[in-house]
mmCIF file of C-alpha atoms in Angstrom:
data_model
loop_
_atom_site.group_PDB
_atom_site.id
_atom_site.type_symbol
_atom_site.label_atom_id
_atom_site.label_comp_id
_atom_site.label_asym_id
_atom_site.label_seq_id
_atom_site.Cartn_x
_atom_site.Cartn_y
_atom_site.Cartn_z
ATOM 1 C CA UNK A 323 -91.487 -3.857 -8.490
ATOM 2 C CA UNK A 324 -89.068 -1.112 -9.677
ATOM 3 C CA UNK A 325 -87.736 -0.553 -13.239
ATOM 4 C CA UNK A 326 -84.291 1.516 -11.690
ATOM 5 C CA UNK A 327 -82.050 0.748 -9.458
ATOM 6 C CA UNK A 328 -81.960 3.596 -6.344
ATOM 7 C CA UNK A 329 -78.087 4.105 -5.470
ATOM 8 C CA UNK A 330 -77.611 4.379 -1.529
ATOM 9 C CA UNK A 331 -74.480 6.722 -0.238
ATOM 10 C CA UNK A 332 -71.181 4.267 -1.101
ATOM 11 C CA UNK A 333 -69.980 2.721 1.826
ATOM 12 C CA UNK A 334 -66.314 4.211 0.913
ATOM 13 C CA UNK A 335 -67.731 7.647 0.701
ATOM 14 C CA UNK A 336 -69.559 6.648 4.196
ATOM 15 C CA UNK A 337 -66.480 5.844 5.957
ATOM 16 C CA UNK A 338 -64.741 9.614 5.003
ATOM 17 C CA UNK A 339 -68.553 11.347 5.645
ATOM 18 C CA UNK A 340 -68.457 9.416 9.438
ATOM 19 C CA UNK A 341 -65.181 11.230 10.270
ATOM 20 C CA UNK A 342 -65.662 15.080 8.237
ATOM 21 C CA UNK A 343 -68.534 15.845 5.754
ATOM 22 C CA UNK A 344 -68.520 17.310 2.818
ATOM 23 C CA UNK A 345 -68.461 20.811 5.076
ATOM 24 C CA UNK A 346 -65.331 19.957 6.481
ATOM 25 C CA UNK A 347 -67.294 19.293 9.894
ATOM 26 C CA UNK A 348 -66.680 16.367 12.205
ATOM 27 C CA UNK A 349 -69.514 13.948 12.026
ATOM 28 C CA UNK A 350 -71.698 14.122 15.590
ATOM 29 C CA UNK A 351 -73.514 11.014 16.188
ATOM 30 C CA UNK A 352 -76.540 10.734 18.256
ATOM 31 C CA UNK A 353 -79.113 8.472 19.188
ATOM 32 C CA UNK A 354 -82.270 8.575 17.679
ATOM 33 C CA UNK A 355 -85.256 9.403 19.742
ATOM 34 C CA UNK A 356 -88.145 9.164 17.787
ATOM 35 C CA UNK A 357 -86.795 7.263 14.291
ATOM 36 C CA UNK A 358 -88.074 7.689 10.888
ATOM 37 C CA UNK A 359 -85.141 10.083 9.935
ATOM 38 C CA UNK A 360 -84.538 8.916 6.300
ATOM 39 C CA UNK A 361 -81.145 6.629 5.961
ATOM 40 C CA UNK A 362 -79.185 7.249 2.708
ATOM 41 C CA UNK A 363 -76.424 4.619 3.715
ATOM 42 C CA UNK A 364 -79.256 1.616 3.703
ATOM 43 C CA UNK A 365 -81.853 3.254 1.993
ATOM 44 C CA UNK A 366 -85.024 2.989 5.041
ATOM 45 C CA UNK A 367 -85.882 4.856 7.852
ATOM 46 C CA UNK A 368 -84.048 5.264 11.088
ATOM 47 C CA UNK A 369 -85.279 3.570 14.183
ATOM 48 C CA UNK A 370 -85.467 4.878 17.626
ATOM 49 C CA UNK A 371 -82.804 3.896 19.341
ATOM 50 C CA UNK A 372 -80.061 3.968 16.263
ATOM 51 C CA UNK A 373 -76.628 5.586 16.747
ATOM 52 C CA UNK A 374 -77.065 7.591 13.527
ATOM 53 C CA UNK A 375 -75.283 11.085 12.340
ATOM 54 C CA UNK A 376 -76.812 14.225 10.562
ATOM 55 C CA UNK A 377 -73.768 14.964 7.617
ATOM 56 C CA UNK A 378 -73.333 17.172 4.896
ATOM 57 C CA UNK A 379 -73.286 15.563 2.047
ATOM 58 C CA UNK A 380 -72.469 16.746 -1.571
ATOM 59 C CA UNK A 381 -73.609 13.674 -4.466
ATOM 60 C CA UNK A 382 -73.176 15.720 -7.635
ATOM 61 C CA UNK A 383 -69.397 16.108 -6.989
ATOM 62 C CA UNK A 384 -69.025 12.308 -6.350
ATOM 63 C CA UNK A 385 -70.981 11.365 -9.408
ATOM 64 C CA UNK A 386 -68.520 14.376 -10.971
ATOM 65 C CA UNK A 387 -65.150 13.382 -9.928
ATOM 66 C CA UNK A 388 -65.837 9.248 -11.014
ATOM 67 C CA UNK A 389 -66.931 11.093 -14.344
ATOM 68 C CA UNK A 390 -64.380 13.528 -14.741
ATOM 69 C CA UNK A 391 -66.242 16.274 -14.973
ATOM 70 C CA UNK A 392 -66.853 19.662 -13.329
ATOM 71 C CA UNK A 393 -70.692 20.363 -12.026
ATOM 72 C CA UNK A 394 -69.307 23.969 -11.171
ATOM 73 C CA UNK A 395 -72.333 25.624 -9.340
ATOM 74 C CA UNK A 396 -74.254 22.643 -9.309
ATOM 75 C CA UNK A 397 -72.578 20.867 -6.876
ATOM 76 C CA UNK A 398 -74.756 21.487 -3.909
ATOM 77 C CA UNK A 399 -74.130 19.745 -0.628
ATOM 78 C CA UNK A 400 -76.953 19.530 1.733
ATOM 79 C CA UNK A 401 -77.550 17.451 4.891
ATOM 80 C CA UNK A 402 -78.231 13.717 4.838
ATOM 81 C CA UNK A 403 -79.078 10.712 7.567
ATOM 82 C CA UNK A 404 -76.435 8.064 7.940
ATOM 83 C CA UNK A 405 -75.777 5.186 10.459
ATOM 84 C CA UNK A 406 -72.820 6.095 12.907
ATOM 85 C CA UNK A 407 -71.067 3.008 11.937
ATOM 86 C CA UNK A 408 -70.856 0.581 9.333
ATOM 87 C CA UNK A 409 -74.768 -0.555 8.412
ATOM 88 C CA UNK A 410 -74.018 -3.347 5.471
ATOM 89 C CA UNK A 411 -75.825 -1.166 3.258
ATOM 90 C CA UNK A 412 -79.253 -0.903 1.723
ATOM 91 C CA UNK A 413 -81.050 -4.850 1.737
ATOM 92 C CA UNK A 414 -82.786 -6.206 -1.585
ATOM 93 C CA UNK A 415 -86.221 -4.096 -2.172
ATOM 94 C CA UNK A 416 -89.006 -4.360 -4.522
ATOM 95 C CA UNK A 417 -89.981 -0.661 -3.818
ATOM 96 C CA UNK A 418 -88.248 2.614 -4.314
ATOM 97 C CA UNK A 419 -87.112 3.932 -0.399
ATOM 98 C CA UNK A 420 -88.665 6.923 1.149
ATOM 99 C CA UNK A 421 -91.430 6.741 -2.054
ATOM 100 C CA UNK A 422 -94.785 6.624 -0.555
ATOM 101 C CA UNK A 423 -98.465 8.439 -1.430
ATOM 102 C CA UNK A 424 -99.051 11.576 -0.300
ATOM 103 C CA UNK A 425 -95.691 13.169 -0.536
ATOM 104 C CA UNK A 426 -94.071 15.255 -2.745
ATOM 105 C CA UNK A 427 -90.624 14.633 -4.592
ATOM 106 C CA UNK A 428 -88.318 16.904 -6.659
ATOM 107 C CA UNK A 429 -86.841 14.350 -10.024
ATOM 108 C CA UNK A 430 -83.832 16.342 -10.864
ATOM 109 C CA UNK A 431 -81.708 15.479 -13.809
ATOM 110 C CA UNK A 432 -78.462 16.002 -14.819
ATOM 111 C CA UNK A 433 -76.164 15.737 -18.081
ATOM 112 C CA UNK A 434 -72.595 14.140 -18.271
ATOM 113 C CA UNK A 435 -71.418 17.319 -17.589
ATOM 114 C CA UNK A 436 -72.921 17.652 -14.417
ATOM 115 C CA UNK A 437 -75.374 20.202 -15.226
ATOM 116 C CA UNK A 438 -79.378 20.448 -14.810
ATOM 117 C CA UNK A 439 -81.239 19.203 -17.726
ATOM 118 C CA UNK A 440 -84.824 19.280 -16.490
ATOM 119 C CA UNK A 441 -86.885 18.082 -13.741
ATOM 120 C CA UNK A 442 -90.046 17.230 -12.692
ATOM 121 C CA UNK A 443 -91.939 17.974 -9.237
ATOM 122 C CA UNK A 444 -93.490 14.598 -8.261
ATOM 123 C CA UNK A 445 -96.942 14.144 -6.385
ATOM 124 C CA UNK A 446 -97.291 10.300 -5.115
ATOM 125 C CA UNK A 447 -100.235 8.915 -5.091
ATOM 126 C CA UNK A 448 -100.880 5.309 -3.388
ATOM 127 C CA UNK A 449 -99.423 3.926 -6.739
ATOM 128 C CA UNK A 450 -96.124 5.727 -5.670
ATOM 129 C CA UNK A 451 -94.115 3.007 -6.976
ATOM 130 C CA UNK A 452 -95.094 3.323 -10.623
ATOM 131 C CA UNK A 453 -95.307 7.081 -10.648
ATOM 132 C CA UNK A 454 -91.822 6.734 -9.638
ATOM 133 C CA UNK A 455 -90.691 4.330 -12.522
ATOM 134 C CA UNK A 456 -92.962 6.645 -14.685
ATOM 135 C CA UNK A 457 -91.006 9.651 -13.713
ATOM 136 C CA UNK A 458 -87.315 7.878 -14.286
ATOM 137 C CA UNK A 459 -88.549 6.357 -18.037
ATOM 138 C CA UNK A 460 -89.501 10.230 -18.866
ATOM 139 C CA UNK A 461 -85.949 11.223 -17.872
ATOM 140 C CA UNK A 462 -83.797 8.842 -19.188
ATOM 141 C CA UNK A 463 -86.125 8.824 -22.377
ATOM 142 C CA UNK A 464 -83.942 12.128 -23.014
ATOM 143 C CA UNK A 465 -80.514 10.583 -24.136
ATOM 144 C CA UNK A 466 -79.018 13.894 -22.544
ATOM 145 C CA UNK A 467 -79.669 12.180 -19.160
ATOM 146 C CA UNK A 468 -76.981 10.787 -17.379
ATOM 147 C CA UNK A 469 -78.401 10.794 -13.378
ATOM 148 C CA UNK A 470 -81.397 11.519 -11.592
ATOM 149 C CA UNK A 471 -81.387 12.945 -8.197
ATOM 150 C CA UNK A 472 -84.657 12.308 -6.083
ATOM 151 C CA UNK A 473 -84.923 14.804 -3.246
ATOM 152 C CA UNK A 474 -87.482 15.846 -0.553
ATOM 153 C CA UNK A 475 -89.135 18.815 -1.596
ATOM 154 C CA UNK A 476 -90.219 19.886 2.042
ATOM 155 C CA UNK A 477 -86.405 20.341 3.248
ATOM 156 C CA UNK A 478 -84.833 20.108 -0.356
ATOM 157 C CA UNK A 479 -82.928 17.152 0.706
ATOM 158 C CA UNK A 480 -81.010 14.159 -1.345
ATOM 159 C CA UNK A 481 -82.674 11.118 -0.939
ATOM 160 C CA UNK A 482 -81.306 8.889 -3.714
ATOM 161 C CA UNK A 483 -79.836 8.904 -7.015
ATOM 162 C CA UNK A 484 -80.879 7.106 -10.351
ATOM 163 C CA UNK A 485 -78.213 6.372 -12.878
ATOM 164 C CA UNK A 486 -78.978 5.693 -16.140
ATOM 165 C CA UNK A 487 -79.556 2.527 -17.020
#
């Protein structure tokens, strides 16, 4: 069971990525042949057969602009997963997505200001799960936490974001 709630792509920000990323590049979809392409609009993996779209995608500044802040050279924008269309969103999960043993994650945190505070290179194990919950307790034990980013550290990309709680 997790302790933190992980924070899928909004579906308004969804609907502006699906038509011109963060980039300012139209949004390609495609079918996926093979699946397991990691969804940030529901939060699982892609199956074959899904219309989905490869987007740049930039979370800081989101996070930023609701905050009224300015992450300055922190607001990276890298490419993410999405459905084509509309996808209802992430469904109810015990279990943190794209968190599984044997994989390595980057726990980045950030301030209210929008700037890096710390982070922490994560190696699951089979108790992935708790590591996980372990990881966000350490960071948000630090009242200079605001957000967590969780990203792959094989292609450095955004997988989900922890707010505090």
């Amino acid at each position: 069971m997790t302790t933190y709630t992980a924070r899928a792509i909004p579906s308004t920000v969804l609907a502006r990525l699906r038509v011109t990323d963060d980039a300012g590049r139209p949004c390609v979809p495609f079918v996926a042949e093979e699946g397991g392409g990691p969804l940030r609009c529901c939060l699982r993996a892609a199956v074959a057969g899904e219309r989905i779209a490869l987007v740049s995608y930039a979370p800081l500044r989101r996070w930023a602009a609701e905050a009224g802040v300015d992450p300055g050279a922190y607001d990276e924008q890298g490419p993410v997963f999405v459905h084509a269309e509309e996808c209802g969103g992430p469904a109810p999960s015990e279990a943190y997505p794209f968190v599984r043993g044997g994989v390595l994650r980057a726990v980045r945190r950030y301030d209210a200001a929008g700037r890096i505070v710390g982070g922490r290179l994560l190696e699951l194990s089979e108790a992935a799960g708790e590591e996980a919950d372990g990881a966000f307790a350490e960071a948000f034990a630090d009242p200079a936490v605001a957000l967590v980013h969780v990203r792959a550290v094989e292609y450095g990309c955004f997988l989900f974001e922890v707010r505090r709680p």
